[in-house]
Amino acid sequence: MLSAKSLFQEILDDDDAFRLFCSIAASGESQGGWENGRIAALVPRTLRDLAPKITRHGADEDKHGRIFNALLKQRGLEPVVVPYETDYTLLLERHGIGLAHDQLNRDEPLSERDIIVYLAHSRVTEQRASEQMQLLRRHFADHPALGRAVKMISRDEDNHLAYCHEELLRFARAGHGRTIQNVLRECALAEIRVYRDVSLAVMSHMGTVLRWPRAKAAVLAAGIHGMYAYERLAGWRRMVSLEAPARRDALGGPATPEAEYA
């Protein structure tokens, strides 16, 4: 029977599949760390109080990249080059979602609207990340090799999502509500398309590595298309709602000191 747990167990049990999975994850997290670092450096003077939180966000993403690389190292594996069509972060940027890299490479302060765009983009992508890590935590929290990493990253992703909700609500109270909703909707609709395409590409590569029969690959592809249809119809709305998080100031203060995962 096909299930999220059985599929990931297949990946976990095969060195080549696990290497591809961790390489894709590490690349995306490291890219997110760079983006947040640049945004923190370019925050406008009027919003400098946000810079430490953005820096903390980036530091967490960098840590996650190191964790995935450490998981590879534990098994004596080296990262592989990430196929273009599986690069979620890069493809979002190529579709105009979030702040463009050429803008972040310039030493020009961002505008208030740029920060709103960054937070809206993060609110959408952190929703996805939080849900994915909750799924892995549900099935693999007690796994001897993976459990600690899954719980650590899942906690961070939940904090990132709470931070995005809180900061966007603060901007909404300041009169930016319509802009926030427009940007959130645009980001969400683009994200679900990119996520579908990346999911199909990842499953295709995994199918080749794991030698899945054609029928199994077809069932998985149909499931991905079905999820996209649901998200295109109504599921995207969960990515654009805003509510006060249970945990306030989730990224306030310095990153929590803890031993690097190794």
PDB file of C-alpha atoms in Angstrom:
ATOM      1  CA  MET A   1       0.000   0.000   0.000  1.00  0.00           C
ATOM      2  CA  LEU A   2       1.340   3.428  -0.946  1.00  0.00           C
ATOM      3  CA  SER A   3       1.626   5.924   1.889  1.00  0.00           C
ATOM      4  CA  ALA A   4       3.812   8.897   2.772  1.00  0.00           C
ATOM      5  CA  LYS A   5       5.605   6.780   5.366  1.00  0.00           C
ATOM      6  CA  SER A   6       6.261   3.845   3.037  1.00  0.00           C
ATOM      7  CA  LEU A   7       7.512   6.139   0.263  1.00  0.00           C
ATOM      8  CA  PHE A   8       9.889   7.982   2.539  1.00  0.00           C
ATOM      9  CA  GLN A   9      11.050   4.707   4.050  1.00  0.00           C
ATOM     10  CA  GLU A  10      12.030   3.580   0.557  1.00  0.00           C
ATOM     11  CA  ILE A  11      14.051   6.749   0.120  1.00  0.00           C
ATOM     12  CA  LEU A  12      15.616   6.394   3.549  1.00  0.00           C
ATOM     13  CA  ASP A  13      16.660   2.793   2.870  1.00  0.00           C
ATOM     14  CA  ASP A  14      18.412   3.522  -0.435  1.00  0.00           C
ATOM     15  CA  ASP A  15      21.715   5.439  -0.413  1.00  0.00           C
ATOM     16  CA  ASP A  16      21.302   7.040  -3.831  1.00  0.00           C
ATOM     17  CA  ALA A  17      17.713   8.136  -3.168  1.00  0.00           C
ATOM     18  CA  PHE A  18      18.576   9.431   0.299  1.00  0.00           C
ATOM     19  CA  ARG A  19      21.542  11.342  -1.112  1.00  0.00           C
ATOM     20  CA  LEU A  20      19.326  13.049  -3.674  1.00  0.00           C
ATOM     21  CA  PHE A  21      16.679  13.876  -1.062  1.00  0.00           C
ATOM     22  CA  CYS A  22      19.162  15.395   1.397  1.00  0.00           C
ATOM     23  CA  SER A  23      21.002  17.265  -1.355  1.00  0.00           C
ATOM     24  CA  ILE A  24      17.773  18.899  -2.564  1.00  0.00           C
ATOM     25  CA  ALA A  25      16.767  19.791   1.006  1.00  0.00           C
ATOM     26  CA  ALA A  26      20.202  21.142   1.965  1.00  0.00           C
ATOM     27  CA  SER A  27      20.418  23.280  -1.169  1.00  0.00           C
ATOM     28  CA  GLY A  28      17.019  24.860  -0.579  1.00  0.00           C
ATOM     29  CA  GLU A  29      17.704  25.578   3.081  1.00  0.00           C
ATOM     30  CA  SER A  30      21.110  27.111   2.350  1.00  0.00           C
ATOM     31  CA  GLN A  31      19.585  29.310  -0.349  1.00  0.00           C
ATOM     32  CA  GLY A  32      16.939  30.456   2.117  1.00  0.00           C
ATOM     33  CA  GLY A  33      19.675  31.291   4.600  1.00  0.00           C
ATOM     34  CA  TRP A  34      21.465  33.476   2.052  1.00  0.00           C
ATOM     35  CA  GLU A  35      18.261  35.270   1.064  1.00  0.00           C
ATOM     36  CA  ASN A  36      17.347  36.074   4.660  1.00  0.00           C
ATOM     37  CA  GLY A  37      20.874  37.264   5.370  1.00  0.00           C
ATOM     38  CA  ARG A  38      20.759  39.693   2.459  1.00  0.00           C
ATOM     39  CA  ILE A  39      17.282  40.934   3.393  1.00  0.00           C
ATOM     40  CA  ALA A  40      18.422  41.544   6.984  1.00  0.00           C
ATOM     41  CA  ALA A  41      21.338  43.602   5.678  1.00  0.00           C
ATOM     42  CA  LEU A  42      19.074  45.694   3.425  1.00  0.00           C
ATOM     43  CA  VAL A  43      16.125  46.337   5.769  1.00  0.00           C
ATOM     44  CA  PRO A  44      15.115  50.028   5.584  1.00  0.00           C
ATOM     45  CA  ARG A  45      16.054  52.195   8.550  1.00  0.00           C
ATOM     46  CA  THR A  46      12.424  52.580   9.592  1.00  0.00           C
ATOM     47  CA  LEU A  47      12.132  48.800  10.052  1.00  0.00           C
ATOM     48  CA  ARG A  48      15.504  48.009  11.608  1.00  0.00           C
ATOM     49  CA  ASP A  49      13.806  46.319  14.567  1.00  0.00           C
ATOM     50  CA  LEU A  50      12.979  43.473  12.164  1.00  0.00           C
ATOM     51  CA  ALA A  51      16.611  42.850  11.186  1.00  0.00           C
ATOM     52  CA  PRO A  52      17.496  40.585  14.165  1.00  0.00           C
ATOM     53  CA  LYS A  53      14.442  38.396  13.497  1.00  0.00           C
ATOM     54  CA  ILE A  54      15.250  38.103   9.794  1.00  0.00           C
ATOM     55  CA  THR A  55      18.841  37.268  10.718  1.00  0.00           C
ATOM     56  CA  ARG A  56      17.598  34.591  13.114  1.00  0.00           C
ATOM     57  CA  HIS A  57      15.383  33.185  10.351  1.00  0.00           C
ATOM     58  CA  GLY A  58      18.380  32.968   8.029  1.00  0.00           C
ATOM     59  CA  ALA A  59      20.558  31.372  10.706  1.00  0.00           C
ATOM     60  CA  ASP A  60      17.940  28.672  11.228  1.00  0.00           C
ATOM     61  CA  GLU A  61      17.819  27.950   7.493  1.00  0.00           C
ATOM     62  CA  ASP A  62      21.616  27.694   7.356  1.00  0.00           C
ATOM     63  CA  LYS A  63      21.485  25.298  10.309  1.00  0.00           C
ATOM     64  CA  HIS A  64      18.949  23.133   8.504  1.00  0.00           C
ATOM     65  CA  GLY A  65      21.245  22.940   5.483  1.00  0.00           C
ATOM     66  CA  ARG A  66      24.075  21.766   7.742  1.00  0.00           C
ATOM     67  CA  ILE A  67      21.786  19.182   9.328  1.00  0.00           C
ATOM     68  CA  PHE A  68      20.912  17.605   5.981  1.00  0.00           C
ATOM     69  CA  ASN A  69      24.582  17.544   5.015  1.00  0.00           C
ATOM     70  CA  ALA A  70      25.391  15.944   8.386  1.00  0.00           C
ATOM     71  CA  LEU A  71      22.813  13.227   7.707  1.00  0.00           C
ATOM     72  CA  LEU A  72      24.663  12.467   4.480  1.00  0.00           C
ATOM     73  CA  LYS A  73      28.013  12.447   6.237  1.00  0.00           C
ATOM     74  CA  GLN A  74      26.720   9.983   8.833  1.00  0.00           C
ATOM     75  CA  ARG A  75      26.165   7.481   6.032  1.00  0.00           C
ATOM     76  CA  GLY A  76      29.424   8.264   4.280  1.00  0.00           C
ATOM     77  CA  LEU A  77      27.630   9.976   1.389  1.00  0.00           C
ATOM     78  CA  GLU A  78      28.518  13.122  -0.548  1.00  0.00           C
ATOM     79  CA  PRO A  79      25.950  15.650  -1.822  1.00  0.00           C
ATOM     80  CA  VAL A  80      24.980  15.505  -5.482  1.00  0.00           C
ATOM     81  CA  VAL A  81      24.229  18.320  -7.893  1.00  0.00           C
ATOM     82  CA  VAL A  82      20.559  19.274  -7.529  1.00  0.00           C
ATOM     83  CA  PRO A  83      18.647  18.874 -10.826  1.00  0.00           C
ATOM     84  CA  TYR A  84      17.280  22.229 -11.975  1.00  0.00           C
ATOM     85  CA  GLU A  85      13.689  21.012 -12.177  1.00  0.00           C
ATOM     86  CA  THR A  86      13.764  19.917  -8.511  1.00  0.00           C
ATOM     87  CA  ASP A  87      15.079  23.221  -7.145  1.00  0.00           C
ATOM     88  CA  TYR A  88      11.985  24.618  -5.391  1.00  0.00           C
ATOM     89  CA  THR A  89      13.654  27.802  -4.115  1.00  0.00           C
ATOM     90  CA  LEU A  90      15.232  28.670  -7.456  1.00  0.00           C
ATOM     91  CA  LEU A  91      12.035  28.030  -9.399  1.00  0.00           C
ATOM     92  CA  LEU A  92       9.988  30.229  -7.070  1.00  0.00           C
ATOM     93  CA  GLU A  93      12.459  33.041  -7.678  1.00  0.00           C
ATOM     94  CA  ARG A  94      12.350  32.436 -11.445  1.00  0.00           C
ATOM     95  CA  HIS A  95       8.548  32.750 -11.294  1.00  0.00           C
ATOM     96  CA  GLY A  96       8.865  36.186  -9.699  1.00  0.00           C
ATOM     97  CA  ILE A  97       7.830  35.112  -6.213  1.00  0.00           C
ATOM     98  CA  GLY A  98       9.599  36.871  -3.373  1.00  0.00           C
ATOM     99  CA  LEU A  99      12.456  39.294  -3.871  1.00  0.00           C
ATOM    100  CA  ALA A 100      14.636  38.849  -6.948  1.00  0.00           C
ATOM    101  CA  HIS A 101      18.251  37.875  -6.397  1.00  0.00           C
ATOM    102  CA  ASP A 102      19.550  40.687  -8.557  1.00  0.00           C
ATOM    103  CA  GLN A 103      17.812  43.098  -6.174  1.00  0.00           C
ATOM    104  CA  LEU A 104      19.268  41.355  -3.124  1.00  0.00           C
ATOM    105  CA  ASN A 105      22.751  41.477  -4.662  1.00  0.00           C
ATOM    106  CA  ARG A 106      22.601  45.263  -4.835  1.00  0.00           C
ATOM    107  CA  ASP A 107      23.557  47.313  -1.783  1.00  0.00           C
ATOM    108  CA  GLU A 108      20.396  49.373  -1.925  1.00  0.00           C
ATOM    109  CA  PRO A 109      17.968  49.511   1.016  1.00  0.00           C
ATOM    110  CA  LEU A 110      14.702  47.664   0.510  1.00  0.00           C
ATOM    111  CA  SER A 111      11.365  49.448   0.703  1.00  0.00           C
ATOM    112  CA  GLU A 112       8.570  48.821   3.173  1.00  0.00           C
ATOM    113  CA  ARG A 113       6.634  47.049   0.409  1.00  0.00           C
ATOM    114  CA  ASP A 114       9.655  44.830  -0.265  1.00  0.00           C
ATOM    115  CA  ILE A 115       9.573  43.686   3.355  1.00  0.00           C
ATOM    116  CA  ILE A 116       5.856  42.956   3.082  1.00  0.00           C
ATOM    117  CA  VAL A 117       6.552  40.894  -0.064  1.00  0.00           C
ATOM    118  CA  TYR A 118       9.313  39.011   1.775  1.00  0.00           C
ATOM    119  CA  LEU A 119       7.048  38.257   4.743  1.00  0.00           C
ATOM    120  CA  ALA A 120       4.130  37.195   2.513  1.00  0.00           C
ATOM    121  CA  HIS A 121       6.395  34.910   0.465  1.00  0.00           C
ATOM    122  CA  SER A 122       7.782  33.440   3.691  1.00  0.00           C
ATOM    123  CA  ARG A 123       4.304  32.977   5.160  1.00  0.00           C
ATOM    124  CA  VAL A 124       3.325  30.844   2.131  1.00  0.00           C
ATOM    125  CA  THR A 125       6.527  28.796   1.884  1.00  0.00           C
ATOM    126  CA  GLU A 126       6.804  28.298   5.644  1.00  0.00           C
ATOM    127  CA  GLN A 127       3.264  26.904   5.639  1.00  0.00           C
ATOM    128  CA  ARG A 128       4.474  24.251   3.205  1.00  0.00           C
ATOM    129  CA  ALA A 129       7.653  23.600   5.172  1.00  0.00           C
ATOM    130  CA  SER A 130       5.808  23.347   8.477  1.00  0.00           C
ATOM    131  CA  GLU A 131       3.307  20.844   7.039  1.00  0.00           C
ATOM    132  CA  GLN A 132       6.031  18.717   5.471  1.00  0.00           C
ATOM    133  CA  MET A 133       8.051  18.570   8.673  1.00  0.00           C
ATOM    134  CA  GLN A 134       4.955  17.764  10.739  1.00  0.00           C
ATOM    135  CA  LEU A 135       4.383  14.811   8.408  1.00  0.00           C
ATOM    136  CA  LEU A 136       7.944  13.577   8.865  1.00  0.00           C
ATOM    137  CA  ARG A 137       7.772  14.160  12.616  1.00  0.00           C
ATOM    138  CA  ARG A 138       4.566  12.137  12.837  1.00  0.00           C
ATOM    139  CA  HIS A 139       6.185   9.122  11.192  1.00  0.00           C
ATOM    140  CA  PHE A 140       9.888   9.429  12.050  1.00  0.00           C
ATOM    141  CA  ALA A 141      10.216  11.329  15.348  1.00  0.00           C
ATOM    142  CA  ASP A 142      11.492   8.153  17.024  1.00  0.00           C
ATOM    143  CA  HIS A 143      13.793   7.079  14.206  1.00  0.00           C
ATOM    144  CA  PRO A 144      17.321   6.552  15.608  1.00  0.00           C
ATOM    145  CA  ALA A 145      19.114   8.375  12.784  1.00  0.00           C
ATOM    146  CA  LEU A 146      16.498  10.872  11.651  1.00  0.00           C
ATOM    147  CA  GLY A 147      14.338  11.627  14.686  1.00  0.00           C
ATOM    148  CA  ARG A 148      16.400  14.356  16.336  1.00  0.00           C
ATOM    149  CA  ALA A 149      16.882  16.226  13.064  1.00  0.00           C
ATOM    150  CA  VAL A 150      13.187  16.024  12.175  1.00  0.00           C
ATOM    151  CA  LYS A 151      12.065  17.369  15.546  1.00  0.00           C
ATOM    152  CA  MET A 152      14.632  20.182  15.524  1.00  0.00           C
ATOM    153  CA  ILE A 153      13.756  21.386  12.025  1.00  0.00           C
ATOM    154  CA  SER A 154      10.007  21.006  12.589  1.00  0.00           C
ATOM    155  CA  ARG A 155      10.162  23.193  15.686  1.00  0.00           C
ATOM    156  CA  ASP A 156      12.066  25.864  13.767  1.00  0.00           C
ATOM    157  CA  GLU A 157       9.625  25.824  10.843  1.00  0.00           C
ATOM    158  CA  ASP A 158       6.685  26.266  13.222  1.00  0.00           C
ATOM    159  CA  ASN A 159       8.477  29.252  14.755  1.00  0.00           C
ATOM    160  CA  HIS A 160       9.109  30.756  11.321  1.00  0.00           C
ATOM    161  CA  LEU A 161       5.439  30.442  10.422  1.00  0.00           C
ATOM    162  CA  ALA A 162       4.367  32.042  13.718  1.00  0.00           C
ATOM    163  CA  TYR A 163       6.776  34.928  13.102  1.00  0.00           C
ATOM    164  CA  CYS A 164       5.365  35.559   9.613  1.00  0.00           C
ATOM    165  CA  HIS A 165       1.786  35.628  10.937  1.00  0.00           C
ATOM    166  CA  GLU A 166       2.692  38.050  13.708  1.00  0.00           C
ATOM    167  CA  GLU A 167       4.662  40.484  11.561  1.00  0.00           C
ATOM    168  CA  LEU A 168       2.126  40.508   8.729  1.00  0.00           C
ATOM    169  CA  LEU A 169      -0.672  41.205  11.205  1.00  0.00           C
ATOM    170  CA  ARG A 170       1.370  44.113  12.530  1.00  0.00           C
ATOM    171  CA  PHE A 171       1.650  45.521   9.002  1.00  0.00           C
ATOM    172  CA  ALA A 172      -2.070  44.922   8.428  1.00  0.00           C
ATOM    173  CA  ARG A 173      -2.924  46.955  11.518  1.00  0.00           C
ATOM    174  CA  ALA A 174      -0.740  49.724  10.107  1.00  0.00           C
ATOM    175  CA  GLY A 175      -2.973  49.932   7.026  1.00  0.00           C
ATOM    176  CA  HIS A 176      -1.364  47.478   4.607  1.00  0.00           C
ATOM    177  CA  GLY A 177      -4.066  44.815   4.745  1.00  0.00           C
ATOM    178  CA  ARG A 178      -5.138  44.985   1.092  1.00  0.00           C
ATOM    179  CA  THR A 179      -1.553  44.842  -0.163  1.00  0.00           C
ATOM    180  CA  ILE A 180      -0.808  41.892   2.091  1.00  0.00           C
ATOM    181  CA  GLN A 181      -3.824  39.910   0.888  1.00  0.00           C
ATOM    182  CA  ASN A 182      -3.036  40.600  -2.776  1.00  0.00           C
ATOM    183  CA  VAL A 183       0.592  39.534  -2.403  1.00  0.00           C
ATOM    184  CA  LEU A 184      -0.333  36.471  -0.350  1.00  0.00           C
ATOM    185  CA  ARG A 185      -2.824  35.300  -2.962  1.00  0.00           C
ATOM    186  CA  GLU A 186      -0.336  35.803  -5.808  1.00  0.00           C
ATOM    187  CA  CYS A 187       2.377  33.934  -3.889  1.00  0.00           C
ATOM    188  CA  ALA A 188       0.092  31.069  -2.895  1.00  0.00           C
ATOM    189  CA  LEU A 189      -1.221  30.428  -6.402  1.00  0.00           C
ATOM    190  CA  ALA A 190       2.296  30.484  -7.836  1.00  0.00           C
ATOM    191  CA  GLU A 191       3.691  28.312  -5.037  1.00  0.00           C
ATOM    192  CA  ILE A 192       1.189  25.500  -5.555  1.00  0.00           C
ATOM    193  CA  ARG A 193       2.101  25.356  -9.263  1.00  0.00           C
ATOM    194  CA  VAL A 194       5.825  25.268  -8.512  1.00  0.00           C
ATOM    195  CA  TYR A 195       5.311  22.706  -5.758  1.00  0.00           C
ATOM    196  CA  ARG A 196       3.371  20.469  -8.165  1.00  0.00           C
ATOM    197  CA  ASP A 197       6.069  20.711 -10.809  1.00  0.00           C
ATOM    198  CA  VAL A 198       8.897  20.104  -8.330  1.00  0.00           C
ATOM    199  CA  SER A 199       7.037  17.192  -6.745  1.00  0.00           C
ATOM    200  CA  LEU A 200       6.585  15.564 -10.164  1.00  0.00           C
ATOM    201  CA  ALA A 201      10.263  16.088 -10.962  1.00  0.00           C
ATOM    202  CA  VAL A 202      11.445  14.701  -7.625  1.00  0.00           C
ATOM    203  CA  MET A 203       9.194  11.657  -7.945  1.00  0.00           C
ATOM    204  CA  SER A 204      10.458  11.082 -11.475  1.00  0.00           C
ATOM    205  CA  HIS A 205      14.081  11.111 -10.320  1.00  0.00           C
ATOM    206  CA  MET A 206      13.272   8.929  -7.317  1.00  0.00           C
ATOM    207  CA  GLY A 207      11.403   6.503  -9.558  1.00  0.00           C
ATOM    208  CA  THR A 208      14.465   6.143 -11.744  1.00  0.00           C
ATOM    209  CA  VAL A 209      16.786   5.621  -8.781  1.00  0.00           C
ATOM    210  CA  LEU A 210      14.461   3.175  -7.034  1.00  0.00           C
ATOM    211  CA  ARG A 211      13.324   1.467 -10.266  1.00  0.00           C
ATOM    212  CA  TRP A 212       9.649   1.960  -9.609  1.00  0.00           C
ATOM    213  CA  PRO A 213       7.339   0.136 -12.004  1.00  0.00           C
ATOM    214  CA  ARG A 214       5.473   2.342 -14.453  1.00  0.00           C
ATOM    215  CA  ALA A 215       2.134   1.728 -12.708  1.00  0.00           C
ATOM    216  CA  LYS A 216       3.478   2.904  -9.358  1.00  0.00           C
ATOM    217  CA  ALA A 217       4.984   6.030 -10.894  1.00  0.00           C
ATOM    218  CA  ALA A 218       1.674   6.763 -12.627  1.00  0.00           C
ATOM    219  CA  VAL A 219      -0.276   6.431  -9.377  1.00  0.00           C
ATOM    220  CA  LEU A 220       2.108   8.806  -7.599  1.00  0.00           C
ATOM    221  CA  ALA A 221       1.922  11.338 -10.432  1.00  0.00           C
ATOM    222  CA  ALA A 222      -1.873  11.157 -10.368  1.00  0.00           C
ATOM    223  CA  GLY A 223      -1.807  11.805  -6.631  1.00  0.00           C
ATOM    224  CA  ILE A 224       0.360  14.895  -7.118  1.00  0.00           C
ATOM    225  CA  HIS A 225      -1.980  16.210  -9.828  1.00  0.00           C
ATOM    226  CA  GLY A 226      -4.951  15.506  -7.576  1.00  0.00           C
ATOM    227  CA  MET A 227      -3.398  17.448  -4.706  1.00  0.00           C
ATOM    228  CA  TYR A 228      -2.734  20.349  -7.059  1.00  0.00           C
ATOM    229  CA  ALA A 229      -6.359  20.317  -8.228  1.00  0.00           C
ATOM    230  CA  TYR A 230      -7.529  20.487  -4.611  1.00  0.00           C
ATOM    231  CA  GLU A 231      -5.083  23.273  -3.764  1.00  0.00           C
ATOM    232  CA  ARG A 232      -5.999  25.223  -6.902  1.00  0.00           C
ATOM    233  CA  LEU A 233      -9.685  24.974  -6.016  1.00  0.00           C
ATOM    234  CA  ALA A 234      -9.603  25.710  -2.299  1.00  0.00           C
ATOM    235  CA  GLY A 235      -6.501  24.462  -0.502  1.00  0.00           C
ATOM    236  CA  TRP A 236      -4.457  27.576  -1.271  1.00  0.00           C
ATOM    237  CA  ARG A 237      -6.656  29.561   1.107  1.00  0.00           C
ATOM    238  CA  ARG A 238      -4.913  28.038   4.137  1.00  0.00           C
ATOM    239  CA  MET A 239      -1.763  29.818   2.937  1.00  0.00           C
ATOM    240  CA  VAL A 240      -3.266  33.304   2.901  1.00  0.00           C
ATOM    241  CA  SER A 241      -5.167  33.452   6.192  1.00  0.00           C
ATOM    242  CA  LEU A 242      -3.603  35.344   9.093  1.00  0.00           C
ATOM    243  CA  GLU A 243      -4.171  34.704  12.757  1.00  0.00           C
ATOM    244  CA  ALA A 244      -2.400  35.595  15.977  1.00  0.00           C
ATOM    245  CA  PRO A 245       0.036  32.747  16.719  1.00  0.00           C
ATOM    246  CA  ALA A 246      -0.019  30.885  20.005  1.00  0.00           C
ATOM    247  CA  ARG A 247       3.673  31.627  20.401  1.00  0.00           C
ATOM    248  CA  ARG A 248       4.464  35.339  20.266  1.00  0.00           C
ATOM    249  CA  ASP A 249       7.854  36.773  19.318  1.00  0.00           C
ATOM    250  CA  ALA A 250       8.924  33.340  18.079  1.00  0.00           C
ATOM    251  CA  LEU A 251      12.145  34.673  16.539  1.00  0.00           C
ATOM    252  CA  GLY A 252      12.876  37.275  19.180  1.00  0.00           C
ATOM    253  CA  GLY A 253      16.334  37.263  20.707  1.00  0.00           C
ATOM    254  CA  PRO A 254      19.372  35.293  19.544  1.00  0.00           C
ATOM    255  CA  ALA A 255      19.151  31.791  18.173  1.00  0.00           C
ATOM    256  CA  THR A 256      18.767  29.198  20.902  1.00  0.00           C
ATOM    257  CA  PRO A 257      22.212  27.715  21.616  1.00  0.00           C
ATOM    258  CA  GLU A 258      22.300  24.007  20.906  1.00  0.00           C
ATOM    259  CA  ALA A 259      24.889  21.570  19.755  1.00  0.00           C
ATOM    260  CA  GLU A 260      25.169  21.243  16.004  1.00  0.00           C
ATOM    261  CA  TYR A 261      23.542  18.115  14.637  1.00  0.00           C
ATOM    262  CA  ALA A 262      26.270  15.671  13.721  1.00  0.00           C
TER     263      ALA A 262
END
